[in-house]
Tab-separated table of C-alpha atoms in Angstrom:
chain	number	residue	atom	x	y	z
A	179	MET	CA	-56.765	39.292	10.530
A	180	VAL	CA	-57.454	40.948	7.175
A	181	LYS	CA	-58.357	44.170	8.927
A	182	ASN	CA	-55.258	44.096	11.140
A	183	LYS	CA	-52.947	43.307	8.216
A	184	TYR	CA	-54.192	45.756	5.612
A	185	PHE	CA	-56.207	48.360	7.512
A	186	GLY	CA	-55.188	49.980	10.773
A	187	THR	CA	-57.100	50.801	13.898
A	188	MET	CA	-59.258	53.876	14.211
A	189	GLN	CA	-56.702	55.337	16.643
A	190	PHE	CA	-53.951	54.955	14.028
A	191	TYR	CA	-55.885	56.816	11.352
A	192	ILE	CA	-57.010	59.493	13.792
A	193	ARG	CA	-53.352	60.130	14.647
A	194	ALA	CA	-52.432	60.149	10.955
A	195	LEU	CA	-55.208	62.607	10.154
A	196	SER	CA	-54.244	64.830	13.097
A	197	ILE	CA	-50.864	65.255	11.380
A	198	ALA	CA	-52.056	65.265	7.786
A	199	LEU	CA	-55.051	67.601	8.017
A	200	PRO	CA	-53.221	70.708	9.321
A	201	VAL	CA	-50.547	70.220	6.647
A	202	MET	CA	-53.246	69.862	4.009
A	203	ALA	CA	-55.124	72.857	5.366
A	204	GLN	CA	-51.943	74.917	5.116
A	205	LEU	CA	-51.400	73.865	1.508
A	206	LEU	CA	-55.074	74.358	0.692
A	207	ILE	CA	-54.887	77.939	1.904
A	208	GLN	CA	-51.652	78.542	0.014
A	209	ASN	CA	-53.050	76.994	-3.158
A	210	PHE	CA	-56.366	78.801	-2.786
A	211	VAL	CA	-54.523	82.095	-2.501
A	212	SER	CA	-52.384	81.017	-5.465
A	213	LEU	CA	-55.655	80.459	-7.290
A	214	ILE	CA	-56.695	84.004	-6.359
A	215	ASP	CA	-53.308	85.195	-7.647
A	216	ASN	CA	-53.988	83.377	-10.898
A	217	PHE	CA	-57.443	84.932	-11.008
A	218	MET	CA	-55.937	88.406	-10.577
A	219	VAL	CA	-53.226	87.822	-13.181
A	220	ALA	CA	-55.727	86.141	-15.531
A	221	GLY	CA	-57.622	89.411	-15.508
A	222	LEU	CA	-54.672	90.844	-17.414
A	223	GLY	CA	-55.200	88.395	-20.297
A	224	ASP	CA	-53.761	85.171	-21.734
A	225	VAL	CA	-50.313	86.563	-22.563
A	226	LYS	CA	-49.507	87.984	-19.126
A	227	MET	CA	-50.792	84.918	-17.334
A	228	ALA	CA	-48.707	82.781	-19.682
A	229	GLY	CA	-45.636	84.886	-18.832
A	230	VAL	CA	-46.082	84.345	-15.099
A	231	ASN	CA	-46.536	80.616	-15.770
A	232	VAL	CA	-43.300	80.378	-17.771
A	233	ALA	CA	-41.330	82.184	-15.047
A	234	GLY	CA	-43.104	79.925	-12.581
A	235	MET	CA	-41.259	76.933	-14.022
A	236	LEU	CA	-38.033	78.406	-12.624
A	237	ILE	CA	-39.731	78.702	-9.242
A	238	PHE	CA	-41.051	75.158	-9.637
A	239	VAL	CA	-37.560	73.689	-10.096
A	240	PHE	CA	-36.233	75.789	-7.195
A	241	LEU	CA	-38.991	74.558	-4.870
A	242	ILE	CA	-38.296	70.977	-5.918
A	243	LEU	CA	-34.659	71.492	-4.884
A	244	SER	CA	-35.426	73.122	-1.527
A	245	THR	CA	-38.188	70.621	-0.728
A	246	THR	CA	-35.801	67.754	-1.515
A	247	ILE	CA	-33.197	69.127	0.873
A	248	CYS	CA	-35.813	69.494	3.608
A	249	SER	CA	-37.101	65.972	2.902
A	250	ALA	CA	-33.615	64.487	3.248
A	251	GLY	CA	-33.055	66.316	6.523
A	252	GLY	CA	-36.559	65.348	7.589
A	253	ILE	CA	-35.788	61.631	7.297
A	254	PHE	CA	-33.304	62.071	10.123
A	255	MET	CA	-35.297	64.716	12.018
A	256	SER	CA	-38.224	62.284	12.445
A	257	GLN	CA	-36.044	59.374	13.467
A	258	PHE	CA	-33.915	61.430	15.879
A	259	ASN	CA	-37.158	62.718	17.384
A	260	GLY	CA	-38.282	59.118	17.928
A	261	ALA	CA	-34.930	58.386	19.571
A	262	LYS	CA	-35.177	61.577	21.699
A	263	ASP	CA	-31.796	62.673	20.315
A	264	LYS	CA	-31.743	66.469	20.588
A	265	GLU	CA	-28.273	66.885	19.088
A	266	GLY	CA	-29.228	64.782	16.092
A	267	MET	CA	-32.286	66.965	15.521
A	268	GLN	CA	-30.161	70.108	15.637
A	269	GLN	CA	-27.751	68.625	13.115
A	270	SER	CA	-30.689	67.885	10.818
A	271	LEU	CA	-31.815	71.507	10.966
A	272	ARG	CA	-28.272	72.742	10.304
A	273	PHE	CA	-28.246	70.609	7.165
A	274	LYS	CA	-31.511	72.122	5.965
A	275	LEU	CA	-30.517	75.724	6.636
A	276	LEU	CA	-27.087	75.525	5.026
A	277	LEU	CA	-28.093	73.728	1.852
A	278	THR	CA	-31.409	75.487	1.273
A	279	GLY	CA	-29.658	78.781	1.970
A	280	PHE	CA	-27.246	78.066	-0.867
A	281	ALA	CA	-30.169	77.130	-3.138
A	282	GLY	CA	-31.902	80.385	-2.200
A	283	ILE	CA	-28.869	82.467	-3.168
A	284	VAL	CA	-28.663	80.722	-6.554
A	285	PHE	CA	-32.371	81.371	-7.126
A	286	VAL	CA	-31.962	85.084	-6.392
A	287	ILE	CA	-29.072	85.380	-8.859
A	288	VAL	CA	-30.829	83.485	-11.650
A	289	GLY	CA	-34.077	85.344	-11.018
A	290	LEU	CA	-32.412	88.739	-11.297
A	291	ILE	CA	-30.568	87.749	-14.457
A	292	ALA	CA	-33.848	86.368	-15.866
A	293	PRO	CA	-32.247	84.727	-18.926
A	294	ARG	CA	-34.539	85.053	-21.930
A	295	ASN	CA	-32.986	81.994	-23.581
A	296	LEU	CA	-33.959	79.850	-20.618
A	297	PHE	CA	-37.572	80.997	-20.807
A	298	GLY	CA	-37.481	80.562	-24.565
A	299	ILE	CA	-36.824	76.832	-24.141
A	300	MET	CA	-40.247	76.536	-22.524
A	301	LEU	CA	-41.993	78.021	-25.553
A	302	THR	CA	-39.993	76.676	-28.537
A	303	VAL	CA	-42.314	77.281	-31.524
A	304	ASN	CA	-45.154	78.919	-29.619
A	305	LYS	CA	-46.493	81.703	-31.836
A	306	ASP	CA	-46.667	84.228	-28.950
A	307	ALA	CA	-43.225	83.412	-27.552
A	308	ASP	CA	-41.648	86.901	-27.645
A	309	VAL	CA	-44.421	88.753	-25.815
A	310	ILE	CA	-44.802	85.944	-23.259
A	311	ILE	CA	-41.059	86.012	-22.495
A	312	ASP	CA	-41.217	89.780	-21.924
A	313	GLN	CA	-43.732	89.216	-19.134
A	314	ALA	CA	-41.777	86.258	-17.732
A	315	VAL	CA	-38.645	88.412	-17.376
A	316	LYS	CA	-40.545	91.137	-15.510
A	317	TYR	CA	-42.082	88.681	-13.071
A	318	SER	CA	-38.839	86.752	-12.512
A	319	ARG	CA	-36.898	89.866	-11.516
A	320	ALA	CA	-39.649	91.090	-9.216
A	321	VAL	CA	-40.023	87.784	-7.348
A	322	ALA	CA	-36.304	86.889	-7.119
A	323	PHE	CA	-35.618	87.861	-3.493
A	324	SER	CA	-38.500	85.747	-2.207
A	325	GLY	CA	-36.234	82.709	-2.631
A	326	LEU	CA	-34.081	83.390	0.431
A	327	PHE	CA	-37.077	84.025	2.680
A	328	THR	CA	-38.845	80.935	1.381
A	329	VAL	CA	-36.075	78.420	2.034
A	330	PHE	CA	-35.509	79.418	5.647
A	331	SER	CA	-39.241	79.394	6.381
A	332	GLN	CA	-39.504	76.021	4.683
A	333	SER	CA	-36.662	74.601	6.800
A	334	ILE	CA	-38.300	75.688	10.044
A	335	ALA	CA	-41.847	74.738	9.045
A	336	SER	CA	-40.885	71.237	7.870
A	337	SER	CA	-38.907	70.642	11.092
A	338	LEU	CA	-41.880	71.633	13.231
A	339	ARG	CA	-44.144	69.240	11.342
A	340	GLU	CA	-41.620	66.411	11.678
A	341	ILE	CA	-41.849	66.620	15.473
A	342	GLU	CA	-45.670	66.766	15.310
A	343	ILE	CA	-46.023	70.531	15.809
A	344	VAL	CA	-48.395	71.091	12.915
A	345	CYS	CA	-50.790	73.895	13.875
A	346	PRO	CA	-48.365	76.859	14.214
A	347	PRO	CA	-47.095	76.449	10.608
A	348	LEU	CA	-50.727	76.424	9.517
A	349	ILE	CA	-51.517	79.680	11.341
A	350	ILE	CA	-48.373	81.388	10.058
A	351	SER	CA	-49.205	80.246	6.534
A	352	ILE	CA	-52.695	81.727	6.809
A	353	ILE	CA	-51.257	85.094	7.828
A	354	ALA	CA	-48.626	85.047	5.062
A	355	THR	CA	-51.104	84.123	2.345
A	356	LEU	CA	-53.512	86.852	3.445
A	357	VAL	CA	-50.629	89.323	3.244
A	358	ASN	CA	-49.831	88.030	-0.246
A	359	THR	CA	-53.417	88.451	-1.417
A	360	PHE	CA	-53.697	91.946	0.023
A	361	PHE	CA	-50.533	93.214	-1.669
A	362	ASN	CA	-51.484	91.494	-4.918
A	363	TRP	CA	-54.677	93.519	-4.891
A	364	ILE	CA	-52.666	96.690	-4.253
A	365	PHE	CA	-49.796	96.249	-6.703
A	366	ILE	CA	-51.252	94.266	-9.611
A	367	TYR	CA	-54.075	96.704	-10.273
A	368	GLY	CA	-52.748	99.830	-8.516
A	369	ASN	CA	-55.218	100.156	-5.656
A	370	LEU	CA	-54.943	102.515	-2.651
A	371	GLY	CA	-52.875	104.945	-4.686
A	372	ALA	CA	-50.151	102.433	-5.563
A	373	PRO	CA	-48.826	102.250	-9.132
A	374	ARG	CA	-50.366	99.597	-11.417
A	375	LEU	CA	-47.494	97.112	-11.774
A	376	GLU	CA	-49.367	94.083	-13.156
A	377	VAL	CA	-47.094	90.995	-13.253
A	378	GLU	CA	-44.299	92.832	-11.429
A	379	GLY	CA	-46.793	93.679	-8.699
A	380	ALA	CA	-47.554	89.968	-8.247
A	381	GLY	CA	-43.842	89.313	-7.717
A	382	ILE	CA	-43.427	92.144	-5.200
A	383	ALA	CA	-46.429	90.909	-3.223
A	384	THR	CA	-44.835	87.459	-3.011
A	385	VAL	CA	-41.585	88.909	-1.652
A	386	ILE	CA	-43.435	90.849	1.064
A	387	ALA	CA	-45.490	87.815	2.083
A	388	ARG	CA	-42.470	85.506	2.291
A	389	ALA	CA	-40.587	88.065	4.428
A	390	VAL	CA	-43.512	88.313	6.857
A	391	GLU	CA	-43.727	84.521	6.998
A	392	LEU	CA	-40.047	84.133	7.912
A	393	VAL	CA	-40.246	86.771	10.655
A	394	LEU	CA	-43.220	84.960	12.199
A	395	PHE	CA	-41.422	81.607	12.154
A	396	ILE	CA	-38.317	83.095	13.781
A	397	VAL	CA	-40.387	84.712	16.524
A	398	TYR	CA	-42.257	81.454	17.170
A	399	VAL	CA	-39.175	79.232	17.556
A	400	LEU	CA	-37.413	81.805	19.741
A	401	ILE	CA	-40.399	81.846	22.099
A	402	LYS	CA	-41.256	78.129	22.118
A	403	LYS	CA	-37.687	76.789	21.790
A	404	PRO	CA	-38.395	73.434	20.078
A	405	PRO	CA	-35.716	70.741	20.644
A	406	PHE	CA	-34.102	71.286	17.239
A	407	LEU	CA	-33.337	74.958	18.018
A	408	PHE	CA	-29.678	75.910	18.360
A	409	ASN	CA	-27.575	79.062	18.665
A	410	ILE	CA	-27.378	80.510	15.150
A	411	PHE	CA	-23.720	81.424	15.737
A	412	LYS	CA	-23.047	77.670	15.918
A	413	LEU	CA	-24.573	77.051	12.494
A	414	PHE	CA	-21.339	75.630	11.081
A	415	GLU	CA	-20.698	73.224	13.979
A	416	ILE	CA	-21.627	70.169	11.978
A	417	LYS	CA	-20.930	66.454	12.329
A	418	ILE	CA	-19.194	65.603	9.093
A	419	HIS	CA	-20.165	61.920	9.039
A	420	LEU	CA	-23.866	62.596	9.632
A	421	PHE	CA	-23.812	65.514	7.212
A	422	GLY	CA	-22.261	63.313	4.556
A	423	THR	CA	-24.865	60.610	5.091
A	424	ILE	CA	-27.738	63.077	4.736
A	425	ILE	CA	-26.141	64.510	1.596
A	426	LYS	CA	-25.937	61.007	0.093
A	427	LYS	CA	-29.628	60.497	0.799
A	428	SER	CA	-30.489	63.949	-0.548
A	429	ILE	CA	-28.596	63.320	-3.803
A	430	MET	CA	-30.738	60.254	-4.426
A	431	ILE	CA	-33.953	62.122	-3.652
A	432	LEU	CA	-32.753	65.104	-5.663
A	433	TYR	CA	-32.115	62.886	-8.657
A	434	SER	CA	-35.653	61.512	-8.444
A	435	GLU	CA	-37.285	64.892	-7.962
A	436	LEU	CA	-35.224	66.804	-10.517
A	437	THR	CA	-35.626	64.169	-13.220
A	438	TRP	CA	-39.355	64.359	-12.564
A	439	ALA	CA	-39.216	68.173	-12.672
A	440	VAL	CA	-37.200	68.130	-15.898
A	441	SER	CA	-39.631	65.679	-17.480
A	442	GLU	CA	-42.506	67.972	-16.483
A	443	ALA	CA	-40.664	70.987	-17.925
A	444	VAL	CA	-39.997	69.127	-21.190
A	445	SER	CA	-43.625	68.048	-21.386
A	446	ASN	CA	-44.767	71.629	-20.794
A	447	ALA	CA	-42.568	72.808	-23.638
A	448	LEU	CA	-44.089	70.139	-25.873
A	449	TYR	CA	-47.638	71.036	-24.810
A	450	ASN	CA	-46.897	74.599	-25.829
A	451	THR	CA	-46.242	73.526	-29.420
A	452	ARG	CA	-49.959	72.806	-29.760
A	453	GLY	CA	-51.005	76.449	-29.996
A	454	GLY	CA	-50.381	79.910	-28.614
A	455	ALA	CA	-50.962	81.684	-25.312
A	456	GLU	CA	-54.288	79.885	-24.863
A	457	VAL	CA	-52.448	76.551	-24.369
A	458	VAL	CA	-49.953	77.971	-21.859
A	459	SER	CA	-52.620	79.815	-19.859
A	460	GLY	CA	-55.121	76.925	-20.103
A	461	MET	CA	-52.690	74.330	-18.753
A	462	SER	CA	-51.565	76.796	-16.081
A	463	ALA	CA	-55.162	77.436	-15.027
A	464	GLY	CA	-55.874	73.701	-14.902
A	465	PHE	CA	-52.889	72.990	-12.666
A	466	ALA	CA	-53.760	75.967	-10.439
A	467	ILE	CA	-57.080	74.302	-9.626
A	468	ALA	CA	-55.628	70.775	-9.569
A	469	ASN	CA	-53.248	71.923	-6.822
A	470	LEU	CA	-56.292	72.303	-4.591
A	471	PHE	CA	-56.772	68.536	-4.503
A	472	PHE	CA	-53.119	67.576	-4.843
A	473	ILE	CA	-52.811	68.555	-1.160
A	474	CYS	CA	-53.683	64.960	-0.250
A	475	PHE	CA	-50.154	63.950	-1.290
A	476	ALA	CA	-48.474	66.242	1.233
A	477	GLY	CA	-50.772	64.943	3.967
A	478	THR	CA	-49.866	61.339	3.167
A	479	VAL	CA	-46.126	62.013	2.988
A	480	THR	CA	-45.963	64.070	6.192
A	481	ALA	CA	-48.038	61.655	8.261
A	482	THR	CA	-45.967	58.730	7.007
A	483	SER	CA	-42.688	60.480	7.716
A	484	VAL	CA	-43.684	61.410	11.269
A	485	ILE	CA	-45.365	58.163	12.339
A	486	LEU	CA	-43.069	55.687	10.616
A	487	GLY	CA	-39.955	57.755	11.355
A	488	GLN	CA	-40.653	57.809	15.075
A	489	GLU	CA	-41.222	54.051	15.182
A	490	LEU	CA	-38.022	53.354	13.264
A	491	GLY	CA	-36.014	55.803	15.369
A	492	ALA	CA	-37.304	54.165	18.544
A	493	GLY	CA	-36.259	50.743	17.214
A	494	LYS	CA	-39.840	49.446	16.912
A	495	LEU	CA	-39.330	47.664	13.608
A	496	LYS	CA	-42.221	45.230	14.047
A	497	GLU	CA	-44.674	48.088	14.478
A	498	ALA	CA	-43.168	49.923	11.505
A	499	ARG	CA	-43.647	46.854	9.312
A	500	ARG	CA	-47.318	46.673	10.280
A	501	TYR	CA	-47.849	50.415	9.801
A	502	LYS	CA	-46.508	50.165	6.243
A	503	ASN	CA	-49.553	48.202	5.049
A	504	TRP	CA	-51.938	50.441	6.982
A	505	ILE	CA	-50.426	53.528	5.350
A	506	LEU	CA	-50.710	52.144	1.827
A	507	SER	CA	-54.348	51.115	2.306
A	508	GLY	CA	-55.201	54.474	3.846
A	509	SER	CA	-53.434	56.320	1.026
A	510	SER	CA	-55.510	54.519	-1.591
A	511	VAL	CA	-58.790	55.342	0.149
A	512	PHE	CA	-57.621	58.915	0.584
A	513	GLY	CA	-56.930	59.139	-3.146
A	514	ILE	CA	-60.392	57.856	-4.044
A	515	VAL	CA	-62.065	60.436	-1.803
A	516	PHE	CA	-60.015	63.252	-3.333
A	517	MET	CA	-60.701	61.988	-6.840
A	518	PHE	CA	-64.375	62.879	-6.422
A	519	ILE	CA	-63.439	66.192	-4.815
A	520	GLY	CA	-61.200	66.832	-7.813
A	521	PHE	CA	-63.977	66.173	-10.304
A	522	SER	CA	-66.156	68.752	-8.545
A	523	THR	CA	-63.538	71.508	-8.841
A	524	VAL	CA	-64.047	71.674	-12.620
A	525	PHE	CA	-66.978	73.996	-11.920
A	526	LEU	CA	-64.542	76.634	-10.628
A	527	VAL	CA	-63.089	77.251	-14.088
A	528	PRO	CA	-65.748	79.619	-15.533
A	529	PHE	CA	-65.794	81.643	-12.301
A	530	VAL	CA	-62.083	81.899	-11.483
A	531	PHE	CA	-60.863	82.176	-15.070
A	532	LYS	CA	-63.749	83.986	-16.710
A	533	ASN	CA	-61.342	86.463	-18.342
A	534	LEU	CA	-59.473	83.719	-20.188
A	535	SER	CA	-60.504	82.688	-23.683
A	536	SER	CA	-62.987	79.851	-24.165
A	537	ASN	CA	-60.197	77.676	-25.592
A	538	SER	CA	-58.097	78.222	-22.461
A	539	GLN	CA	-61.026	77.343	-20.228
A	540	GLY	CA	-61.699	74.147	-22.192
A	541	ILE	CA	-58.090	73.037	-21.807
A	542	ALA	CA	-58.218	73.777	-18.070
A	543	ARG	CA	-61.382	71.691	-17.592
A	544	GLY	CA	-59.924	68.742	-19.467
A	545	LEU	CA	-56.716	68.814	-17.435
A	546	ILE	CA	-58.603	68.930	-14.122
A	547	ILE	CA	-60.736	65.895	-14.983
A	548	THR	CA	-57.694	63.940	-16.152
A	549	ALA	CA	-55.614	64.768	-13.071
A	550	ALA	CA	-58.473	63.878	-10.714
A	551	ALA	CA	-58.896	60.467	-12.378
A	552	TYR	CA	-55.259	59.644	-11.577
A	553	LEU	CA	-55.502	60.598	-7.883
A	554	PRO	CA	-55.971	57.083	-6.403
A	555	LEU	CA	-52.835	55.891	-8.202
A	556	TRP	CA	-50.821	58.960	-7.278
A	557	ALA	CA	-51.879	58.836	-3.622
A	558	TYR	CA	-50.783	55.187	-3.434
A	559	LEU	CA	-47.469	56.095	-5.123
A	560	ASN	CA	-46.824	58.896	-2.645
A	561	GLY	CA	-47.404	56.448	0.193
A	562	GLN	CA	-44.888	54.020	-1.332
A	563	TYR	CA	-42.261	56.725	-1.776
A	564	ALA	CA	-42.804	58.118	1.729
A	565	ILE	CA	-42.328	54.681	3.314
A	566	SER	CA	-39.144	54.030	1.373
A	567	ARG	CA	-37.587	57.418	2.092
A	568	THR	CA	-38.538	57.492	5.775
A	569	GLY	CA	-36.415	54.399	6.272
A	570	GLY	CA	-33.556	55.910	4.304
A	571	ASP	CA	-34.061	53.777	1.173
A	572	THR	CA	-33.740	56.432	-1.508
A	573	VAL	CA	-32.588	54.042	-4.233
A	574	MET	CA	-36.135	52.865	-4.930
A	575	GLY	CA	-37.130	56.328	-6.109
A	576	VAL	CA	-34.140	56.493	-8.446
A	577	VAL	CA	-35.041	53.202	-10.104
A	578	CYS	CA	-38.765	53.953	-10.375
A	579	ASP	CA	-38.307	57.488	-11.672
A	580	THR	CA	-35.613	56.565	-14.182
A	581	VAL	CA	-37.799	53.928	-15.810
A	582	ALA	CA	-41.001	55.969	-15.666
A	583	ASN	CA	-39.431	59.206	-16.927
A	584	ILE	CA	-37.918	57.457	-19.935
A	585	LEU	CA	-41.389	56.170	-20.781
A	586	PHE	CA	-42.982	59.547	-20.025
A	587	VAL	CA	-40.651	61.779	-22.047
A	588	GLY	CA	-40.265	59.227	-24.827
A	589	GLY	CA	-44.025	58.930	-25.076
A	590	MET	CA	-44.380	62.711	-25.245
A	591	PHE	CA	-41.998	63.019	-28.204
A	592	LEU	CA	-43.737	60.177	-30.000
A	593	LEU	CA	-47.145	61.783	-29.523
A	594	VAL	CA	-45.876	65.173	-30.713
A	595	GLY	CA	-44.206	63.699	-33.768
A	596	LEU	CA	-46.786	61.123	-34.783
A	597	THR	CA	-50.152	62.592	-33.733
A	598	SER	CA	-52.094	65.845	-33.679
A	599	LEU	CA	-53.458	65.260	-30.180
A	600	GLY	CA	-54.042	68.267	-27.927
A	601	PRO	CA	-52.115	68.862	-24.666
A	602	VAL	CA	-54.693	67.266	-22.349
A	603	ALA	CA	-54.926	64.037	-24.352
A	604	MET	CA	-51.134	63.835	-24.468
A	605	TYR	CA	-50.977	64.324	-20.699
A	606	ALA	CA	-53.568	61.604	-20.073
A	607	ILE	CA	-51.726	59.051	-22.199
A	608	VAL	CA	-48.146	59.577	-20.997
A	609	LYS	CA	-49.163	59.558	-17.328
A	610	LEU	CA	-49.978	55.866	-17.745
A	611	SER	CA	-46.245	55.415	-17.112
A	612	ASP	CA	-46.969	55.950	-13.408
A	613	PHE	CA	-48.528	52.481	-13.233
A	614	VAL	CA	-45.077	51.106	-14.018
A	615	LYS	CA	-43.643	53.060	-11.066
A	616	ALA	CA	-46.255	51.634	-8.701
A	617	VAL	CA	-45.533	48.041	-9.762
A	618	ILE	CA	-41.763	48.445	-9.349
A	619	ALA	CA	-42.230	50.103	-5.947
A	620	TYR	CA	-44.603	47.334	-4.792
A	621	PHE	CA	-42.009	44.610	-5.272
A	622	TRP	CA	-39.165	46.816	-4.047
A	623	LEU	CA	-40.862	47.515	-0.695
A	624	LYS	CA	-41.211	43.782	-0.125
A	625	LYS	CA	-37.404	43.630	0.189
A	626	GLU	CA	-37.727	45.834	3.339
A	627	ARG	CA	-34.623	47.890	2.670
A	628	TRP	CA	-36.532	50.774	4.266
A	629	LEU	CA	-36.865	48.952	7.614
A	630	VAL	CA	-33.812	50.621	9.220
A	631	ASN	CA	-33.178	52.575	12.419
A	632	LEU	CA	-30.920	55.309	11.069
A	633	THR	CA	-30.136	56.753	14.507
A	634	VAL	CA	-28.345	53.494	15.420
A	635	VAL	CA	-26.581	53.301	12.060
A	636	GLN	CA	-25.105	56.786	12.640
A	637	LYS	CA	-23.659	55.769	15.982
């Protein structure tokens, strides 16, 4: 009975892994290539890597927004797939394309403007602020147009995964990341007769790679014709009621994700008060490697969304209730496994970031160890959030994130004002607030507000 209640069957976990592993492999490749990008940019020195990192915060917030929109649409895509409702799936894709398209246009405009004051907020009293901002502006303008390509690819890729088509996005991602690496090599350092563009070259390479990626996704869906595909000239034929419901869900998720993103941006600005370019580049290098093991979160969320969403959409609420416990137990074990993988990645620092200063490398190593130690908790949290959102309960995330972010940001300001701790120690302490989130989510899930067939509710 204990096994059946808390741990699922081998068949259940095999199915979950068959969904999660390709998604994780895709992210691993993307993050590994991102690591190579960081390696190439790091070869230009602390200041230029710091500039790319500061501009990257704009990209970070943009990706949070587009991912949130896709997640909200994905709640319904998974459930409509379980209900075999083709029209509902097409409406979900319309939602993704229209809203992420708007976000992409905004990103292009902001990226081209590249406001120095905005980047300056990230550096506050950093002693190298002016020269870092110069590099951030160059990179931001070069990478701006990648936003439009990214959001449409993201909408298609997420929809394919939500109907359990997980390998084609992986293959397309491999091709796109190889293209990105190749053009980085050409444009950053001026190989094959190309001009040496340094940080601008990194941005141009990203634009080319994202364009190739989108073309490949369009070709694939036109050939395979998945059930969510519709005539693009009917893009604006939307069901207002369903659209409004998805928007309500997305606002809740967006609140959670953006408050988290803002808290991370504030914390980054506060970390940067602890030194110069070595702090910015060191934290950036640490997160670049940490992203290699953070892929376990995407695997957990995607597998949960697909499996639980299909059961809920098919009206199998009893099975969904049982799967909830199996998912949480599996997430915890998954997090423990990746914790040890995370610890091992610290040995990459002196090889990948050998051109950074010794202080930067020390900060990177400390951040990696700290982040890896939190993985079991974070994997469990991602499982809790995925369960709640798959059933359309987006309020839980709002409550958890509001409480935790107040503790997180408040703790950061206290540590900055009252201590002389370095950025890694500050990060380790304030992240204890995530235990509060897990406790709130544990009791919230017991109320079973997530146990809802949304396809019936919409009818």
